[in-house]
Coordinates of C-alpha atoms and ligand atoms in Angstrom, one line a residue:
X1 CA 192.7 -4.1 152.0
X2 CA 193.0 -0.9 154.7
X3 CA 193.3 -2.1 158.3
X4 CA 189.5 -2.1 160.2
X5 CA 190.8 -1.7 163.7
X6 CA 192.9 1.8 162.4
X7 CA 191.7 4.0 164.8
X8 CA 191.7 7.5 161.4
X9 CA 189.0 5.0 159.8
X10 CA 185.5 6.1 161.9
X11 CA 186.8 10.1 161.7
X12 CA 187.2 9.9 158.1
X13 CA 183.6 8.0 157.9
X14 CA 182.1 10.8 159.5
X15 CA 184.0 13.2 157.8
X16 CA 182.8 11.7 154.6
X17 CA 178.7 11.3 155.5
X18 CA 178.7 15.1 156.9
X19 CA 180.3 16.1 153.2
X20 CA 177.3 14.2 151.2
X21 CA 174.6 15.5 154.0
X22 CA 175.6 18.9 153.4
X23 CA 176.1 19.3 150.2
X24 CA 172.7 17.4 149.6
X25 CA 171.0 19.9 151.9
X26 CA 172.9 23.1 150.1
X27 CA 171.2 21.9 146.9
X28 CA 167.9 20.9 148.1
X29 CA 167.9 24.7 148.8
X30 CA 169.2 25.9 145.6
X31 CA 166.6 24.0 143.6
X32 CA 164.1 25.2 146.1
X33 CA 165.3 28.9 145.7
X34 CA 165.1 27.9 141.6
X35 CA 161.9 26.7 142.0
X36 CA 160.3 30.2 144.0
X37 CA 162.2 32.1 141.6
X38 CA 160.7 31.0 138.5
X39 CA 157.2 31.2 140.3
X40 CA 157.5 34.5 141.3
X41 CA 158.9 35.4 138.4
X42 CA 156.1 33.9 135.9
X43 CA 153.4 35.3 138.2
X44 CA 154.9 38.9 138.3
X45 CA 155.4 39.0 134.3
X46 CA 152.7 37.1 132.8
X47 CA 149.6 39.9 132.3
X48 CA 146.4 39.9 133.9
X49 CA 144.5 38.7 130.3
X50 CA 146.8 35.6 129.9
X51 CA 146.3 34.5 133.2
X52 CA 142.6 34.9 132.2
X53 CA 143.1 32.8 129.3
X54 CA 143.7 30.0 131.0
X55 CA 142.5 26.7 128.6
X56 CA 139.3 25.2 129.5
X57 CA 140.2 22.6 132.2
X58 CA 139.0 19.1 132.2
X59 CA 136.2 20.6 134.9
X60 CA 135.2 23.0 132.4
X61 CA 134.7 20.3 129.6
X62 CA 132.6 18.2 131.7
X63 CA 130.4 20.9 132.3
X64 CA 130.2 22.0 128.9
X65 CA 129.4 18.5 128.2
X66 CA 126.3 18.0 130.8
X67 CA 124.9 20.7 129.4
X68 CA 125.1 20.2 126.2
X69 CA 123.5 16.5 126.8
X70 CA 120.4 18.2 129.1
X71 CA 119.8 20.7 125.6
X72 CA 120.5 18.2 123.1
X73 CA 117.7 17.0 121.2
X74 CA 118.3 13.6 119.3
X75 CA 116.8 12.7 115.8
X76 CA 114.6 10.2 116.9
X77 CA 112.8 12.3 119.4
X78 CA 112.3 14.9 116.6
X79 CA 110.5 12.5 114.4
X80 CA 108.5 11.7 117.5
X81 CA 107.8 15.2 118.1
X82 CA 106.7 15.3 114.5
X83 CA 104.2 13.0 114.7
X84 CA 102.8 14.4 118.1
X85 CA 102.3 17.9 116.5
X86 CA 100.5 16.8 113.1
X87 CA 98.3 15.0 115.8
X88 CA 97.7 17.7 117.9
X89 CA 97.3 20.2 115.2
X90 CA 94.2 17.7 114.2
X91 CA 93.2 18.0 117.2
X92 CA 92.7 21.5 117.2
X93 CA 90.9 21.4 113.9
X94 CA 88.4 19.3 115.3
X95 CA 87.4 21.4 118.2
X96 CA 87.4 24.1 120.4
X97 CA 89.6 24.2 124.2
X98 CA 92.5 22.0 122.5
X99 CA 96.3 22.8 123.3
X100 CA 96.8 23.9 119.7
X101 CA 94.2 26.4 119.3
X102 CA 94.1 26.3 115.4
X103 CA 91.8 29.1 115.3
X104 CA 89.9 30.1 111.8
X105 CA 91.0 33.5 110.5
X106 CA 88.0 34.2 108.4
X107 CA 90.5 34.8 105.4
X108 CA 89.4 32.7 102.8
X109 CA 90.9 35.0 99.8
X110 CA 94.3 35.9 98.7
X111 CA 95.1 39.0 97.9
X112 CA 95.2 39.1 93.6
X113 CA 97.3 42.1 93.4
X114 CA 94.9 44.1 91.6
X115 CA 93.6 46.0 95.4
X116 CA 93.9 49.7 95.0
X117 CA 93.6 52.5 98.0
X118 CA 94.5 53.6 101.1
X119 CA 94.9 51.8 104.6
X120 CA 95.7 52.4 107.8
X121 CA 97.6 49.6 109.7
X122 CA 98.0 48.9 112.9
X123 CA 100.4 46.1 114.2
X124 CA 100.3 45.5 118.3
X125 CA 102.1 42.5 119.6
X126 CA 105.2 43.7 121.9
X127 CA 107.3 46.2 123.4
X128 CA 106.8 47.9 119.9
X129 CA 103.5 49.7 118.2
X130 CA 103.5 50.3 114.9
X131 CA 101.3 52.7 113.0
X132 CA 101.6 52.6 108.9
X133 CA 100.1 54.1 106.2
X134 CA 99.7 51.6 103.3
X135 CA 99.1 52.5 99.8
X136 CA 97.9 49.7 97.6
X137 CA 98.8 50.6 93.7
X138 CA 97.3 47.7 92.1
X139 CA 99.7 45.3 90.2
X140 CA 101.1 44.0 92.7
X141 CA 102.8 47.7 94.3
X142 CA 102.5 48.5 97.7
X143 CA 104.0 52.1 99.5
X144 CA 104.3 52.6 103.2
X145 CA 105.0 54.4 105.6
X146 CA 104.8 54.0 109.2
X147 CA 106.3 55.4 113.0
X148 CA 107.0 53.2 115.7
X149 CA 106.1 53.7 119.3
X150 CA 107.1 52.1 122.5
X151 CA 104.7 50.3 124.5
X152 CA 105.7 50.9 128.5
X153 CA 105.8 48.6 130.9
X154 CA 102.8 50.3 133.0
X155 CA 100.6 50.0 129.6
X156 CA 101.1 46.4 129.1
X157 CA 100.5 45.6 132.8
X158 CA 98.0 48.6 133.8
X159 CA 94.3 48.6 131.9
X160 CA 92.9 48.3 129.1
X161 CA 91.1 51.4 128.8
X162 CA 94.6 53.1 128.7
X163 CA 96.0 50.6 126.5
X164 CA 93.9 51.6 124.4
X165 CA 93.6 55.0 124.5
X166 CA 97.6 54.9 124.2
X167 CA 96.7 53.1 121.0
X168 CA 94.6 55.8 119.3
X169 CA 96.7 58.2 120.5
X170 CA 99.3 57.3 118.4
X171 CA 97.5 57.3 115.4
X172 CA 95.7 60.5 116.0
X173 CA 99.8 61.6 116.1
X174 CA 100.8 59.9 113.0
X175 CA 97.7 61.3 111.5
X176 CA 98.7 65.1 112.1
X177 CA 102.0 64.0 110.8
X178 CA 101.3 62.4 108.1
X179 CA 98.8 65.9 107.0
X180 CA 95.3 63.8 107.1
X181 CA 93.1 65.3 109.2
X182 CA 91.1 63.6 112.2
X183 CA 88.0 63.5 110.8
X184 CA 89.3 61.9 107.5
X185 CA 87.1 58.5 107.0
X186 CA 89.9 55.8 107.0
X187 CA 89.7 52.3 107.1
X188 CA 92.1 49.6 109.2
X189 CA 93.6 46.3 109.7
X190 CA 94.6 46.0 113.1
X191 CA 97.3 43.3 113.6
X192 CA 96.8 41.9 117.1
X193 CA 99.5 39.5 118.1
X194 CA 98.2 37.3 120.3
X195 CA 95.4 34.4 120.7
X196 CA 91.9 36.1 119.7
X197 CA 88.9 33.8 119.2
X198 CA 88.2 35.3 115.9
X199 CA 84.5 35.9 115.5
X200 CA 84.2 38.1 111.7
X201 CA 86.9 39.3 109.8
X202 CA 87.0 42.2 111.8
X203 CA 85.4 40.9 115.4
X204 CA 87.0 38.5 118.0
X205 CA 87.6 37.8 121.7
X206 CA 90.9 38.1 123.6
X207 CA 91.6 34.2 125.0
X208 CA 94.3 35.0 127.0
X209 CA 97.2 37.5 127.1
X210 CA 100.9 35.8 125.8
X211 CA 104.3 37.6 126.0
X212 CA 104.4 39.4 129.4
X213 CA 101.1 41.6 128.5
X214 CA 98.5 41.3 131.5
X215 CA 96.2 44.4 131.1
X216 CA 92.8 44.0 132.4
X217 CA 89.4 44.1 131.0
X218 CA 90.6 42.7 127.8
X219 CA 90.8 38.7 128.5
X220 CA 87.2 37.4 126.5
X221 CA 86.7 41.2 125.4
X222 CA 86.1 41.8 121.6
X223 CA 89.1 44.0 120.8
X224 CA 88.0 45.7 117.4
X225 CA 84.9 47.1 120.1
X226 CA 87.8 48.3 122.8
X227 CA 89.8 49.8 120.0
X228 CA 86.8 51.3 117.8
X229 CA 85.3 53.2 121.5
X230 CA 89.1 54.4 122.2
X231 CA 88.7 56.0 118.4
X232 CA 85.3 57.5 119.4
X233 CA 86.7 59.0 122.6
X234 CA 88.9 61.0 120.6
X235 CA 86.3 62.1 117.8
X236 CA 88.2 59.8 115.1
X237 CA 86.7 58.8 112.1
X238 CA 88.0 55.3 112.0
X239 CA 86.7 52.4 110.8
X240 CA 88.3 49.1 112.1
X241 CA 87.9 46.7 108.8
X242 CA 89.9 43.6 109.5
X243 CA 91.5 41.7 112.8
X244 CA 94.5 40.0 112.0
X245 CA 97.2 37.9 113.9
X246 CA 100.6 38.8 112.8
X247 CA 101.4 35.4 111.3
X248 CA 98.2 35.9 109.5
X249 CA 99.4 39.4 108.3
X250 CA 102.8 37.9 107.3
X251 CA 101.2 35.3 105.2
X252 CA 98.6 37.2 103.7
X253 CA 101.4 39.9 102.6
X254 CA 104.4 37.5 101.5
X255 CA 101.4 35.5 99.4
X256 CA 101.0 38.8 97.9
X257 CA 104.5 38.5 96.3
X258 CA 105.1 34.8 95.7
X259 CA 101.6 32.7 95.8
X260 CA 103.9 29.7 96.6
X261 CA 103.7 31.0 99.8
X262 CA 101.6 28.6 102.5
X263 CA 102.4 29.3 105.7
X264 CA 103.2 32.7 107.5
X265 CA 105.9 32.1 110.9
X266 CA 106.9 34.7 113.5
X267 CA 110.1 34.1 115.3
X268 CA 110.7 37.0 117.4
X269 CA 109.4 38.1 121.1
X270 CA 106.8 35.4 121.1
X271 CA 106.5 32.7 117.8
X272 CA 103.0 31.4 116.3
X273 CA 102.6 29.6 112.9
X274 CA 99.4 30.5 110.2
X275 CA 98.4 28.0 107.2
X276 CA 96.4 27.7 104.5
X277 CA 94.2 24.5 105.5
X278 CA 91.6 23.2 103.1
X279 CA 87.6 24.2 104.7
X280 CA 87.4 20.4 104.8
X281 CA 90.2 20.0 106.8
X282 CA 88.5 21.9 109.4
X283 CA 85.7 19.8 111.3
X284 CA 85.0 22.4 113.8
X285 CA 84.1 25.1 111.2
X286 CA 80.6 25.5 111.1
X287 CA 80.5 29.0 109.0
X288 CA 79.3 29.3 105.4
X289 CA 81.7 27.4 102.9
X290 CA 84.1 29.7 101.3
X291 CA 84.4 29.7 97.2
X292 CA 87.8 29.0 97.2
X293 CA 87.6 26.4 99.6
X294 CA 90.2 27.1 102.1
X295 CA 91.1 29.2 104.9
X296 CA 94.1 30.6 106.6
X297 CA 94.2 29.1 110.5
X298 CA 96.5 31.0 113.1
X299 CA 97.6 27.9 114.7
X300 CA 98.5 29.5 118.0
X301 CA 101.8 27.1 118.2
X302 CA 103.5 28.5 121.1
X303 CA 100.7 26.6 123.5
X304 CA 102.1 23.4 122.1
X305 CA 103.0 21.2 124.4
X306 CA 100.9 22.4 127.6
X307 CA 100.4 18.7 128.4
X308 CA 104.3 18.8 129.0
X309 CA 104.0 15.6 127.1
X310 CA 106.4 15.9 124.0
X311 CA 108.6 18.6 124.8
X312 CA 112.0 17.9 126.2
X313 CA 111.9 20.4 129.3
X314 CA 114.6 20.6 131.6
X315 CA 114.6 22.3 135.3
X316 CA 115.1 25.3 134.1
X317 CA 112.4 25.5 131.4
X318 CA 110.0 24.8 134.4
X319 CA 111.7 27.4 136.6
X320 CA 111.2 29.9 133.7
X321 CA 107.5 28.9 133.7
X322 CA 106.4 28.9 137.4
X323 CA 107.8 32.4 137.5
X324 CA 106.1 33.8 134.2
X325 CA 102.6 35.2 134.7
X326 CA 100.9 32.7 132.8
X327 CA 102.4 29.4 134.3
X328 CA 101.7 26.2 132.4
X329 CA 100.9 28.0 128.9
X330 CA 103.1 28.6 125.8
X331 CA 105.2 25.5 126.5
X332 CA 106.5 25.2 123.3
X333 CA 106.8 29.1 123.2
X334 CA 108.9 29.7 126.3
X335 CA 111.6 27.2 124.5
X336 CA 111.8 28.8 121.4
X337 CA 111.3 32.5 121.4
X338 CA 112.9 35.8 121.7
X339 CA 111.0 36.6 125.2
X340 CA 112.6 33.9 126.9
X341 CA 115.8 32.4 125.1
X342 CA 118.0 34.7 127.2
X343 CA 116.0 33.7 130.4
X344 CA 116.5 29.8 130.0
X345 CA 120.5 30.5 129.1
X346 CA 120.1 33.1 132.9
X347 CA 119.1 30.6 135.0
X348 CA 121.5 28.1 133.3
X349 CA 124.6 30.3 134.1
X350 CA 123.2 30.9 137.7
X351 CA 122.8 27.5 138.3
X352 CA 126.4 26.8 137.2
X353 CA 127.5 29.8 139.7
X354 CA 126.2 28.2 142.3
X355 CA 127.8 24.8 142.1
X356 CA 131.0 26.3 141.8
X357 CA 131.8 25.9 138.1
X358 CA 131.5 29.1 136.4
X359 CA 133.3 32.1 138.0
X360 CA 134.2 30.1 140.6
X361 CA 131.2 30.4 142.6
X362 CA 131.3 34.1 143.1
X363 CA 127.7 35.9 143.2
X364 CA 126.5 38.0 140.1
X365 CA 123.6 40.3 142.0
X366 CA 123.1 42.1 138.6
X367 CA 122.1 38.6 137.1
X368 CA 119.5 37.1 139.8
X369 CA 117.1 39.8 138.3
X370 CA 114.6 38.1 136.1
X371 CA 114.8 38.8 132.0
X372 CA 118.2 40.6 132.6
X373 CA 119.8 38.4 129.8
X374 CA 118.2 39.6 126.2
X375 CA 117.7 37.2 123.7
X376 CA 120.7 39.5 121.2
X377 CA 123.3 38.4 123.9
X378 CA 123.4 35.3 123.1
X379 CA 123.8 36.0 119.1
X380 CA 126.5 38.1 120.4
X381 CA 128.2 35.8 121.9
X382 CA 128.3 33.3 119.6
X383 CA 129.5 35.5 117.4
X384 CA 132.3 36.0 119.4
X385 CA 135.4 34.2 117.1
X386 CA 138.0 35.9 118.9
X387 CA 140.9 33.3 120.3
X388 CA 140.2 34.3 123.7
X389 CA 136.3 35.4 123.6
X390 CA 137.2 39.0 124.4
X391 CA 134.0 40.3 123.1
X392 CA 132.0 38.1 125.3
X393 CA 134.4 39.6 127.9
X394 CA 133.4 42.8 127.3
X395 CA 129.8 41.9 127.2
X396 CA 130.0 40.3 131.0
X397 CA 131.5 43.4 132.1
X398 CA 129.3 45.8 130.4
X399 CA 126.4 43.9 131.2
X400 CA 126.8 42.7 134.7
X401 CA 130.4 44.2 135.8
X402 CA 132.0 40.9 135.8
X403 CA 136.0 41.7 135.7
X404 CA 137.4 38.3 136.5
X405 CA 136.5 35.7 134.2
X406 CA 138.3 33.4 132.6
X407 CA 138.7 32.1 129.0
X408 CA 137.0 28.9 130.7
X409 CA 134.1 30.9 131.9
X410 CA 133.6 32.8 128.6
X411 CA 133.8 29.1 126.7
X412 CA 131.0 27.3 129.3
X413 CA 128.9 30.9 128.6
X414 CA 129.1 30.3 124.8
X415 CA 128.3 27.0 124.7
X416 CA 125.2 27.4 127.1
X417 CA 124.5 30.2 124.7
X418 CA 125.2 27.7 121.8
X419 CA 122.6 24.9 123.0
X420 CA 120.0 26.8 124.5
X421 CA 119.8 28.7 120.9
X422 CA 120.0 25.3 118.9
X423 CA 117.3 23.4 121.1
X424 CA 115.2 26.6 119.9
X425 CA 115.6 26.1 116.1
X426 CA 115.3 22.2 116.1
X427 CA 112.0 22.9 118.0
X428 CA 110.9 25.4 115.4
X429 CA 111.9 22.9 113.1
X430 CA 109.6 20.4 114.2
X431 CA 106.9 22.9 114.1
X432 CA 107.5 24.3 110.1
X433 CA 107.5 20.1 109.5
X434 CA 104.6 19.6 111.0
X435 CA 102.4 21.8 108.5
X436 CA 104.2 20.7 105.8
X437 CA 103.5 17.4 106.8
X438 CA 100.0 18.4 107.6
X439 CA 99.2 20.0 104.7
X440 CA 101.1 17.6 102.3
X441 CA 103.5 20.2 100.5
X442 CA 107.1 18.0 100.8
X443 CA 107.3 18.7 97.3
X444 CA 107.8 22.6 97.4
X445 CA 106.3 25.7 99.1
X446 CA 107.5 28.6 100.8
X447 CA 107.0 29.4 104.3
X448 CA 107.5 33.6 105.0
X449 CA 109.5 33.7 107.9
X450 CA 109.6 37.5 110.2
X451 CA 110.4 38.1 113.7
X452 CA 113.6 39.3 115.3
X453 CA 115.2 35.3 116.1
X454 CA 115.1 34.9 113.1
X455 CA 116.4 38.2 111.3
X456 CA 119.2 38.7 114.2
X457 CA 120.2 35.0 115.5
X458 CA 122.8 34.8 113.2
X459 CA 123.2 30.7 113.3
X460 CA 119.1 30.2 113.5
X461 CA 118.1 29.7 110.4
X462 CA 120.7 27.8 109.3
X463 CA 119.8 25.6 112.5
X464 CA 116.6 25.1 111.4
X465 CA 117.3 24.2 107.7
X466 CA 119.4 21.6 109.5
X467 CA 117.2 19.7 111.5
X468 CA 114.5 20.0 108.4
X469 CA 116.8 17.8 106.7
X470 CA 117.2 15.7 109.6
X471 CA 113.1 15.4 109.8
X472 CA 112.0 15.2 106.4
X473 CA 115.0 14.3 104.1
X474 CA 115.8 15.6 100.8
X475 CA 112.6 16.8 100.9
X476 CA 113.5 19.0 103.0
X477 CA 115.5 20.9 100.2
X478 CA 112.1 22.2 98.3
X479 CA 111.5 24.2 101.1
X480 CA 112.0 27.9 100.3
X481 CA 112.8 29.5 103.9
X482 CA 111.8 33.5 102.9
X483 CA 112.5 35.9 105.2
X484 CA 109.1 38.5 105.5
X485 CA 110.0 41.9 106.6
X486 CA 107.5 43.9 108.6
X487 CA 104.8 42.1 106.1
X488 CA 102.1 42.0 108.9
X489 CA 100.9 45.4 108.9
X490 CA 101.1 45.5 105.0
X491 CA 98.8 41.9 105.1
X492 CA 96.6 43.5 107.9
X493 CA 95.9 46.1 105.5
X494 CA 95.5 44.0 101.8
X495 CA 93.0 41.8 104.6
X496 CA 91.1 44.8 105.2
X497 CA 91.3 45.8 101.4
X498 CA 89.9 42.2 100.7
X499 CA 87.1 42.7 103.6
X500 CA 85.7 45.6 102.0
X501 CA 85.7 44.5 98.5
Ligands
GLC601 C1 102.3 34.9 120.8 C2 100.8 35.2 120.5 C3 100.5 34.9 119.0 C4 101.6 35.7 118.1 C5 103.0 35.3 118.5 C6 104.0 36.0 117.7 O1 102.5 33.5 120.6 O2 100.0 34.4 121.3 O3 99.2 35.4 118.7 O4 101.3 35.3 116.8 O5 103.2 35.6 119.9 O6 103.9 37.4 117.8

């Protein structure tokens, strides 16, 4: 035992805590020091584009997940939305002024094949004019040829008078070029894309402009009249045979090739349905009966859902709509088509800016101006399958100059992209299941599908066969999707081919 009261004993103690104090403090900094080091070290070596690739945090996964619950549509809302549109659509064949406009086309004959001569066609509907030359063969053979030109801005917003004028003007062009002169008698189908109370095969009234297009003096104008006096203005020996929407052009033209066909659908800028309905089916149709007994009805589908009853609209579909110039029309439209896909998925990403979860909350100017995201983005982006969305990357820095996201923000863009885009197609689907339904085909038809959505939106259609099954079943599977290429113009002109025979 050493002695207590030996006088070394507190020196040595002291001695003895200093040593431990010391050397603990000596290696509290030397970890410390470690510690900085290895900090300093990682953040000077490790490149800009791995720091960028930083795994999608928890944050990140609860965003993706909130949105993809405020896009999802369930199964049992679909079937809903099934019945609601057969119902509507019965609506609109029993009169005038309801949401679904179901408007006869005064096409009562398909095309047999055997229509010979030449046609002018004209197909108006977007940013894009298109003038062809069509060339029926007989048996079946069909040549074309045809020039695009752009439709500005100013022309789709100024008047009429010199949106038409910009009309005959073109074909006056494609005329020279083409070696026919001006005074050559021709005869046309004129594809107008957008809701015309049709009057005659080759007469009816403008009800409202659709798809950004506000000229005036055309709303409850007959526009075979405004085009025809455009033609006489410029001496043109043009005789406007047959008005035609386009999906009553795509129809018409895809029947031409597989008489299986029943229904004609445009996915592209704006989308619209047309069907073959049986005359009897059609209450509000007080015309002569036609011998075949049936007639092709241009549903007008995008105004579905005006009510606001069955669609499944979130904030930003109704932001999208107060700001469009025709507020509280083309519901249904303004969810599914080209126009405004890249809108909704806009104010999505805005929204998401702002509360601090994508790109940290820092402002994109470029991106507050309206219809600045097109529709092909988003196929672009979810095309992206690179391991650390470097396209998409690329994309936010052409587009916008955005420099600093991260893999996160790229993963939250696609998936917005993702749901916005599948929302669309399980809406269209409820729409290609509704005439089916309608019309009582589940055991085979096909439905000629054009528009850009569906050529260039890689996952679409594949998205829509899905949620067919999902609605109708193995049913579902006789279904023959066809894609229709440009078929409007070429339908516009067998129509006016028909309408003169
Ligand atoms: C718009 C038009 C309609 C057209 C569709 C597709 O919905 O109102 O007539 O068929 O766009 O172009």
């Amino acid at each position: 035992m050493p002695n207590l009261n030996d006088p070394r004993i507190p020196v040595l103690l002291f001695g003895l805590t200093t040593g431990i104090a010391l050397s603990a403090v000596v290696q509290y900094l030397y970890q410390t020091y470690q510690t900085q080091k290895t900090i300093t070290e990682a953040q000077s070596e490790v490149p800009q584009d791995e720091l960028d690739s930083i795994a999608p945090s928890t944050a990140a996964e609860a965003t993706i997940d909130r949105i993809r619950k405020e896009f999802y549509i369930p199964a049992a809302r679909l079937q809903n939305m099934l019945k609601a549109f057969v119902k509507d659509m019965q609506r609109g064949l029993k009169q005038d002024g309801a949401i679904m406009k179901m408007i006869p086309s005064y096409v009562t004959r398909r095309a047999s094949g055997s229509e010979t001569g030449t046609y002018l066609a004209l197909d108006l509907g977007g940013t894009n004019f298109r003038v062809c030359q069509v060339t029926l063969e007989g048996a079946g053979k069909v040549r074309t040829k045809q020039r695009k030109f752009v439709v500005s801005q100013e022309l789709q917003k100024g008047t009429g008078t010199a949106l038409f004028d910009f009309l005959a003007e073109c074909v006056e062009k494609f005329l020279e070029e083409s070696g026919i002169g001006k005074d050559t008698r021709m005869h046309l189908g004129f594809t107008f894309s957008f809701p015309v109370m049709q009057q005659a095969v080759n007469k009816g009234v403008l009800m409202s402009w659709t798809k950004g297009f506000t000229a005036s003096n055309v709303v409850n104008e007959d526009v075979v009249s405004l085009l025809q006096a455009a033609f006489k203005r410029k001496n043109m020996n043009i005789k406007v045979a047959a008005l035609v929407n386009d999906t009553v052009g795509t129809l018409a033209s895809h029947a031409y090739v597989d008489p299986a066909t029943v229904a004609g659908i445009i996915l592209g800028t704006g989308t619209n349905a047309a069907y073959v309905e049986k005359i009897d089916q059609i209450p509000k149709w007080k015309g002569a009966r036609p011998a075949s007994g049936e007639m092709i009805v241009n549903m007008e589908w995008g105004n579905w859902g005006a009510d606001r009853i069955p669609l499944p609209s979130t904030h930003y579909d109704n932001k999208l709509d107060r700001h469009s110039p025709n507020t509280g029309q083309q519901l249904y439209e303004k969810m599914i088509s080209g126009m405004y896909l890249g809108e909704i998925t806009r104010y999505v990403l805005l929204d998401l800016i702002a509360t601090g979860e994508l790109l940290r909350g820092q402002e994109v100017p470029e991106l507050k101006k309206q219809y600045s995201f097109d529709t092909a983005n988003m196929s672009r982006i979810e095309r992206d399958y690179t391991k650390d969305l470097s396209d998409t990357r690329l994309l936010l820095e052409e587009l916008y100059g955005i420099t600093t996201s991260t893999l996160a923000d790229r993963e939250i863009v696609k998936h917005v992209c993702q749901f916005v885009g599948t929302r669309a197609a399980r809406l269209a689907a409820v729409g290609i299941a509704g005439i089916v339904t309608k019309i009582n085909k589940l055991d085979g038809c096909t439905i000629a599908i054009d528009g850009s959505v569906y050529e260039h939106y890689q996952h679409f259609g594949n998205r829509v066969r899905d949620a067919l099954r999902e609605l109708l079943g193995m049913c579902s599977d006789s279904i023959v999707l066809a894609q229709a290429r440009d078929g409007s113009g070429q339908g516009a002109a067998l129509i006016a081919a028909l309408a003169e025979s």
